[in-house]
Short mmCIF file of N, CA and C in Angstrom, two decimals:
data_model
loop_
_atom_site.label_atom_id
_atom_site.label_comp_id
_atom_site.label_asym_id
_atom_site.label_seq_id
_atom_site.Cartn_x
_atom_site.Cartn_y
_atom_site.Cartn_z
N UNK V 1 18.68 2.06 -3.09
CA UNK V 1 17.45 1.53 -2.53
C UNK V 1 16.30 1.84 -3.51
N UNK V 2 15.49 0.66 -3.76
CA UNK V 2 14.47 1.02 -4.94
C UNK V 2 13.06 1.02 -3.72
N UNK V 3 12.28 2.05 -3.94
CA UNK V 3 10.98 1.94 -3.35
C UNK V 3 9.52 1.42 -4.33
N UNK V 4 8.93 0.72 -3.60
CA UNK V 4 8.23 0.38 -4.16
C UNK V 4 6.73 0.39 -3.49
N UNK V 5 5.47 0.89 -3.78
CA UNK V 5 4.29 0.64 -3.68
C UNK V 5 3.62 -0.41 -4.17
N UNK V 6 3.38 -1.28 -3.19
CA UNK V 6 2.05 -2.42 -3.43
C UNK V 6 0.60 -1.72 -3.40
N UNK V 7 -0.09 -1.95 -4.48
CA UNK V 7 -1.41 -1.34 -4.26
C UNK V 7 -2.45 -2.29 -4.36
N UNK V 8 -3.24 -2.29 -3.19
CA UNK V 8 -4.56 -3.07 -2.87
C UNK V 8 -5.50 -2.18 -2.95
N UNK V 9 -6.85 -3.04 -3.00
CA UNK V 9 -8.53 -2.42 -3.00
C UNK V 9 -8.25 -2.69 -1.53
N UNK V 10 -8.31 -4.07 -0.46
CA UNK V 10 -8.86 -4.08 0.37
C UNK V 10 -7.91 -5.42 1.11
N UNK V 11 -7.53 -5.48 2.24
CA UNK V 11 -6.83 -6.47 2.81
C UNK V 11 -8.06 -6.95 3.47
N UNK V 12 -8.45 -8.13 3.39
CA UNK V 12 -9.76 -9.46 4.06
C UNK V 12 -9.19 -9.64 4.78
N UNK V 13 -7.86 -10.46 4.99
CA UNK V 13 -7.56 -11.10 5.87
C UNK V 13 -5.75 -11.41 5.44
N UNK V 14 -4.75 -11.92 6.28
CA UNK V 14 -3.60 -12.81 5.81
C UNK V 14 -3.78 -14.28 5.22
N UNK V 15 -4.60 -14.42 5.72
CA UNK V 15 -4.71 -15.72 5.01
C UNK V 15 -5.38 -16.11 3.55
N UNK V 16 -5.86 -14.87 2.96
CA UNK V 16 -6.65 -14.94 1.72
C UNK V 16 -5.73 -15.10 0.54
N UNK V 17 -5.65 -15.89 -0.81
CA UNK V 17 -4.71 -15.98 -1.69
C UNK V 17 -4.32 -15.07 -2.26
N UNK V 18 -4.45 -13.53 -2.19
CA UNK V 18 -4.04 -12.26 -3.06
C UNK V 18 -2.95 -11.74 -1.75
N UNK V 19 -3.70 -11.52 -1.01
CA UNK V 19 -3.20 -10.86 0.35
C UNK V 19 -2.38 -11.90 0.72
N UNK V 20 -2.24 -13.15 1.30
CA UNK V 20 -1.45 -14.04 1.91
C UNK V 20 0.09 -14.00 0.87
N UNK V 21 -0.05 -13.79 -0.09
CA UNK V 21 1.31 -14.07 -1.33
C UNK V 21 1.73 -12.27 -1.37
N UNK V 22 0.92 -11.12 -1.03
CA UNK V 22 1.94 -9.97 -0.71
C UNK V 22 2.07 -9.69 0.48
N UNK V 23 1.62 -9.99 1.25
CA UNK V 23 2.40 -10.09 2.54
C UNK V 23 3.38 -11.28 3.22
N UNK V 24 3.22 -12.38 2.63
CA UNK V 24 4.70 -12.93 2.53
C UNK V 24 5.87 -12.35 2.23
N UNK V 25 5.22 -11.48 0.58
CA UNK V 25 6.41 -11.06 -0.33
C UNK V 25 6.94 -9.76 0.60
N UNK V 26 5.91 -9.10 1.10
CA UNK V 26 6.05 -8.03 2.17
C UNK V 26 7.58 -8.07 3.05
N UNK V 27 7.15 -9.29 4.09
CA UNK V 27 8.03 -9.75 4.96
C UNK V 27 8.99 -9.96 4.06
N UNK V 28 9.14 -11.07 3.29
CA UNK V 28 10.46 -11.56 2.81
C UNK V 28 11.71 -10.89 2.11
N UNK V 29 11.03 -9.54 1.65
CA UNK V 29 11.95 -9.19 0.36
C UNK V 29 12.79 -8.54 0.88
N UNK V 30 14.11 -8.80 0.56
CA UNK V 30 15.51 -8.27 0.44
C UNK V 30 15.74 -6.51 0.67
N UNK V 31 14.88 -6.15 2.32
CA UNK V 31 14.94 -5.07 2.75
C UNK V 31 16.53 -4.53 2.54
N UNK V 32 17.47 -5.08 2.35
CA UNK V 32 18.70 -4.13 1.43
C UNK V 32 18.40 -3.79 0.52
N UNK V 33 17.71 -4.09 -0.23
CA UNK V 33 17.61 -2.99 -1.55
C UNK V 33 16.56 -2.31 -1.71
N UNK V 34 15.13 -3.13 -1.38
CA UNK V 34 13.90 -2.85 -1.60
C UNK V 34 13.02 -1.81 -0.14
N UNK V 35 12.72 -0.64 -0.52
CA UNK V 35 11.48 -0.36 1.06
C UNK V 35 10.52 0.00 -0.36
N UNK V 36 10.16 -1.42 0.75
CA UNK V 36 8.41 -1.03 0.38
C UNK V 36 7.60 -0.56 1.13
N UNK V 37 6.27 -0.31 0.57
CA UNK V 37 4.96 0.46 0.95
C UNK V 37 3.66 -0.18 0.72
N UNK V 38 2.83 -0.77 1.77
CA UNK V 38 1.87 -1.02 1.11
C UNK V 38 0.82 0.03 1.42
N UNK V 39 0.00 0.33 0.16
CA UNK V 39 -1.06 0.77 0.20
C UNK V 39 -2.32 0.23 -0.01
N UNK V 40 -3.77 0.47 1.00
CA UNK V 40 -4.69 -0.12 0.74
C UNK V 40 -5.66 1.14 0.74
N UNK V 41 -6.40 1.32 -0.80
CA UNK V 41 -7.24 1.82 -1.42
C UNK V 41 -8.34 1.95 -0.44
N UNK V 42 -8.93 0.96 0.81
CA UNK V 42 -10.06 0.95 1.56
C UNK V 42 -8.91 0.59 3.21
N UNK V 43 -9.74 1.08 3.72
CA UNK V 43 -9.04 1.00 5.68
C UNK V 43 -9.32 -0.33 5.84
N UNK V 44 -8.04 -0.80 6.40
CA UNK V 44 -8.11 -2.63 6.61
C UNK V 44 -7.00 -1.85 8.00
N UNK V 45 -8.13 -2.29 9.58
CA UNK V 45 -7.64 -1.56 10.53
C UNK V 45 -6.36 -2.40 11.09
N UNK V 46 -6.97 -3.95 10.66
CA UNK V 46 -5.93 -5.19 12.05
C UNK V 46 -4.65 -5.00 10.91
N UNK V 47 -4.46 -4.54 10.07
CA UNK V 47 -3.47 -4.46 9.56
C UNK V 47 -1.70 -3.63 10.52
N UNK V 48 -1.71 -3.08 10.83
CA UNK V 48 -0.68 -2.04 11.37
C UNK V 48 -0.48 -2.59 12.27
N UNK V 49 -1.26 -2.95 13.25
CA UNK V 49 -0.28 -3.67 14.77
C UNK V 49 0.09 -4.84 14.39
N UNK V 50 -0.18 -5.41 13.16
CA UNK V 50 0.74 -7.03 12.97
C UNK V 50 1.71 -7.29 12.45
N UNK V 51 1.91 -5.98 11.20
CA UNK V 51 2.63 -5.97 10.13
C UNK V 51 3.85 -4.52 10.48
N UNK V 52 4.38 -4.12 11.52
CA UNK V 52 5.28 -2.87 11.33
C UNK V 52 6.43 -2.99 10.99
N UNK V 53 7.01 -4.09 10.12
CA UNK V 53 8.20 -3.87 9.32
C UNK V 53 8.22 -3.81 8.17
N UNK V 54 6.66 -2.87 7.50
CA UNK V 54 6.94 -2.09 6.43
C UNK V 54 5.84 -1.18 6.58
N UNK V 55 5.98 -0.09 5.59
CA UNK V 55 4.97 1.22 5.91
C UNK V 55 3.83 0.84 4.83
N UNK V 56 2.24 1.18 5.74
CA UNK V 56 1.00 1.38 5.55
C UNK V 56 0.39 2.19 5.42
N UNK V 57 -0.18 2.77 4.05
CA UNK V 57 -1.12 3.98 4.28
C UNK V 57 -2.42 3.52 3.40
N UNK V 58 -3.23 4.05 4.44
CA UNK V 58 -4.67 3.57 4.17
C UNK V 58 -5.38 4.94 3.25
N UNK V 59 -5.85 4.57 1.72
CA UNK V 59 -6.51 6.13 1.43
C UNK V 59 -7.59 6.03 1.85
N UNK V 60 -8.46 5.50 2.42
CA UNK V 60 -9.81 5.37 2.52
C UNK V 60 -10.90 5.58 1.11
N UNK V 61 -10.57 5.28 0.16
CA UNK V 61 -11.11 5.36 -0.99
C UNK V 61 -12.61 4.90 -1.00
N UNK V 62 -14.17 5.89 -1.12
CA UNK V 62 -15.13 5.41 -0.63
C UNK V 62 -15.50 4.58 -2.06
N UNK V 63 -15.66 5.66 -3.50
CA UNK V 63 -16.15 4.93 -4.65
C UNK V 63 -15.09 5.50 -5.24
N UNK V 64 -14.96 4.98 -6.62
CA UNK V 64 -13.77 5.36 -7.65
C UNK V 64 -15.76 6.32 -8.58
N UNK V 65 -16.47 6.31 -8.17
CA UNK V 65 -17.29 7.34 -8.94
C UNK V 65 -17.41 8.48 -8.89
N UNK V 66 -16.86 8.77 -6.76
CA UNK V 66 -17.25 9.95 -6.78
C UNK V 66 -16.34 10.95 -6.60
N UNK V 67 -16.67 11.98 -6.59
CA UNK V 67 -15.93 13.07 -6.64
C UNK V 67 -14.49 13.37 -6.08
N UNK V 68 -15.38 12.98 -4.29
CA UNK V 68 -13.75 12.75 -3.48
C UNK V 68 -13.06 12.51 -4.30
N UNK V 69 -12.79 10.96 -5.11
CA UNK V 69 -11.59 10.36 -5.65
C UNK V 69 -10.62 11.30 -5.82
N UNK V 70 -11.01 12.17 -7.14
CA UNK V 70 -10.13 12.71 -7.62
C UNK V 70 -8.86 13.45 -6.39
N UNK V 71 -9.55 13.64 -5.00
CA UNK V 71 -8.67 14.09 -3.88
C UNK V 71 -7.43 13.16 -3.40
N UNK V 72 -8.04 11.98 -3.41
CA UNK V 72 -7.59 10.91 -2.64
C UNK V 72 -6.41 10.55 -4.08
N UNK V 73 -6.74 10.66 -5.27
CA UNK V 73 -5.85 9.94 -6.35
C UNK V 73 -4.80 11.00 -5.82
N UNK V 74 -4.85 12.44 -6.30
CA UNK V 74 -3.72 13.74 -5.32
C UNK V 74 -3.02 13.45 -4.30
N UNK V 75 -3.79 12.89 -3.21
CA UNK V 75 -3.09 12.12 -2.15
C UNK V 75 -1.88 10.97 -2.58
N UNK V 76 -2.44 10.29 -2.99
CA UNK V 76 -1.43 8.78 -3.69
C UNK V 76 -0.55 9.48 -4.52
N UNK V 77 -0.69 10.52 -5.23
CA UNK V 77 0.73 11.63 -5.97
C UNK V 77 1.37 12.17 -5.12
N UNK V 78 1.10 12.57 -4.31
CA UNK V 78 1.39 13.29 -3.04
C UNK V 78 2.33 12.19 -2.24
N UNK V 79 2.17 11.06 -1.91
CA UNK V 79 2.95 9.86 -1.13
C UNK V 79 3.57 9.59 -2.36
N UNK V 80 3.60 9.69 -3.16
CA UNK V 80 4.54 8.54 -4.05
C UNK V 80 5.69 9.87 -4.16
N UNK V 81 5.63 10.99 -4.61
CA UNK V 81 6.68 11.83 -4.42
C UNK V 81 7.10 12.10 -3.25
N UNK V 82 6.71 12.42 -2.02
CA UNK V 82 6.91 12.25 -0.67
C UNK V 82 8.03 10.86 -0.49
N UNK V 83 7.89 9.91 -0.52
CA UNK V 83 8.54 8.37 -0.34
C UNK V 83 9.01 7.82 -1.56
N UNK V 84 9.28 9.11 -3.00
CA UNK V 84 10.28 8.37 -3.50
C UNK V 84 10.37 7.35 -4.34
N UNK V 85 8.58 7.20 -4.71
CA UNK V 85 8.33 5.75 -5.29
C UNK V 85 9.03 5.28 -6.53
N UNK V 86 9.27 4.44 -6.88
CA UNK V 86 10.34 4.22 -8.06
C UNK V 86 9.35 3.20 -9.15
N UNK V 87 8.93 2.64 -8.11
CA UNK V 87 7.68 1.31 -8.77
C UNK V 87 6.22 1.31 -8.35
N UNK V 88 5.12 1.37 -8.61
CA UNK V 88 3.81 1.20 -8.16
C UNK V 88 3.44 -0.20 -8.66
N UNK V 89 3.33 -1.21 -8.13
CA UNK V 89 2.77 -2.83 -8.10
C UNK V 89 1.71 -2.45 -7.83
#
């Protein structure tokens, strides 16, 4: 099983052309080989009750200027060894 992280700034909506083509790819992909993960850099809330046949973690990332970051990037090291990541998209 290869794991893989999708990484977003921000989910708008399903229907938007960035977001609409990985969450297709989301749903579609060949859950025998592949668990994926998406991650979104900013809290996109309607996300989780629509989408639970793959895992979501939201970092809440406020600026990539400030300080926090450097916590939140720890965090995303922290999940990717936690779950194994093999690929970051």
């Amino acid at each position: 099983m290869i794991n893989i992280a999708f990484v977003i700034d921000l989910m708008w909506g399903p229907n938007g052309g960035t977001e609409g083509q990985l969450l297709m790819l989301l749903k579609n992909i060949d859950k025998t080989k592949y668990r994926c993960h998406l991650v979104c850099l900013r809290n996109t809330e309607w996300l989780g009750d629509i989408y639970p046949e793959f895992s979501i973690t939201m970092l809440n990332v406020g600026s990539l200027f400030h300080l926090g970051y450097i916590f939140k990037l720890l965090e995303f090291k922290r999940f990717c060894i936690d779950n194994r990541i093999d690929i970051v998209q």
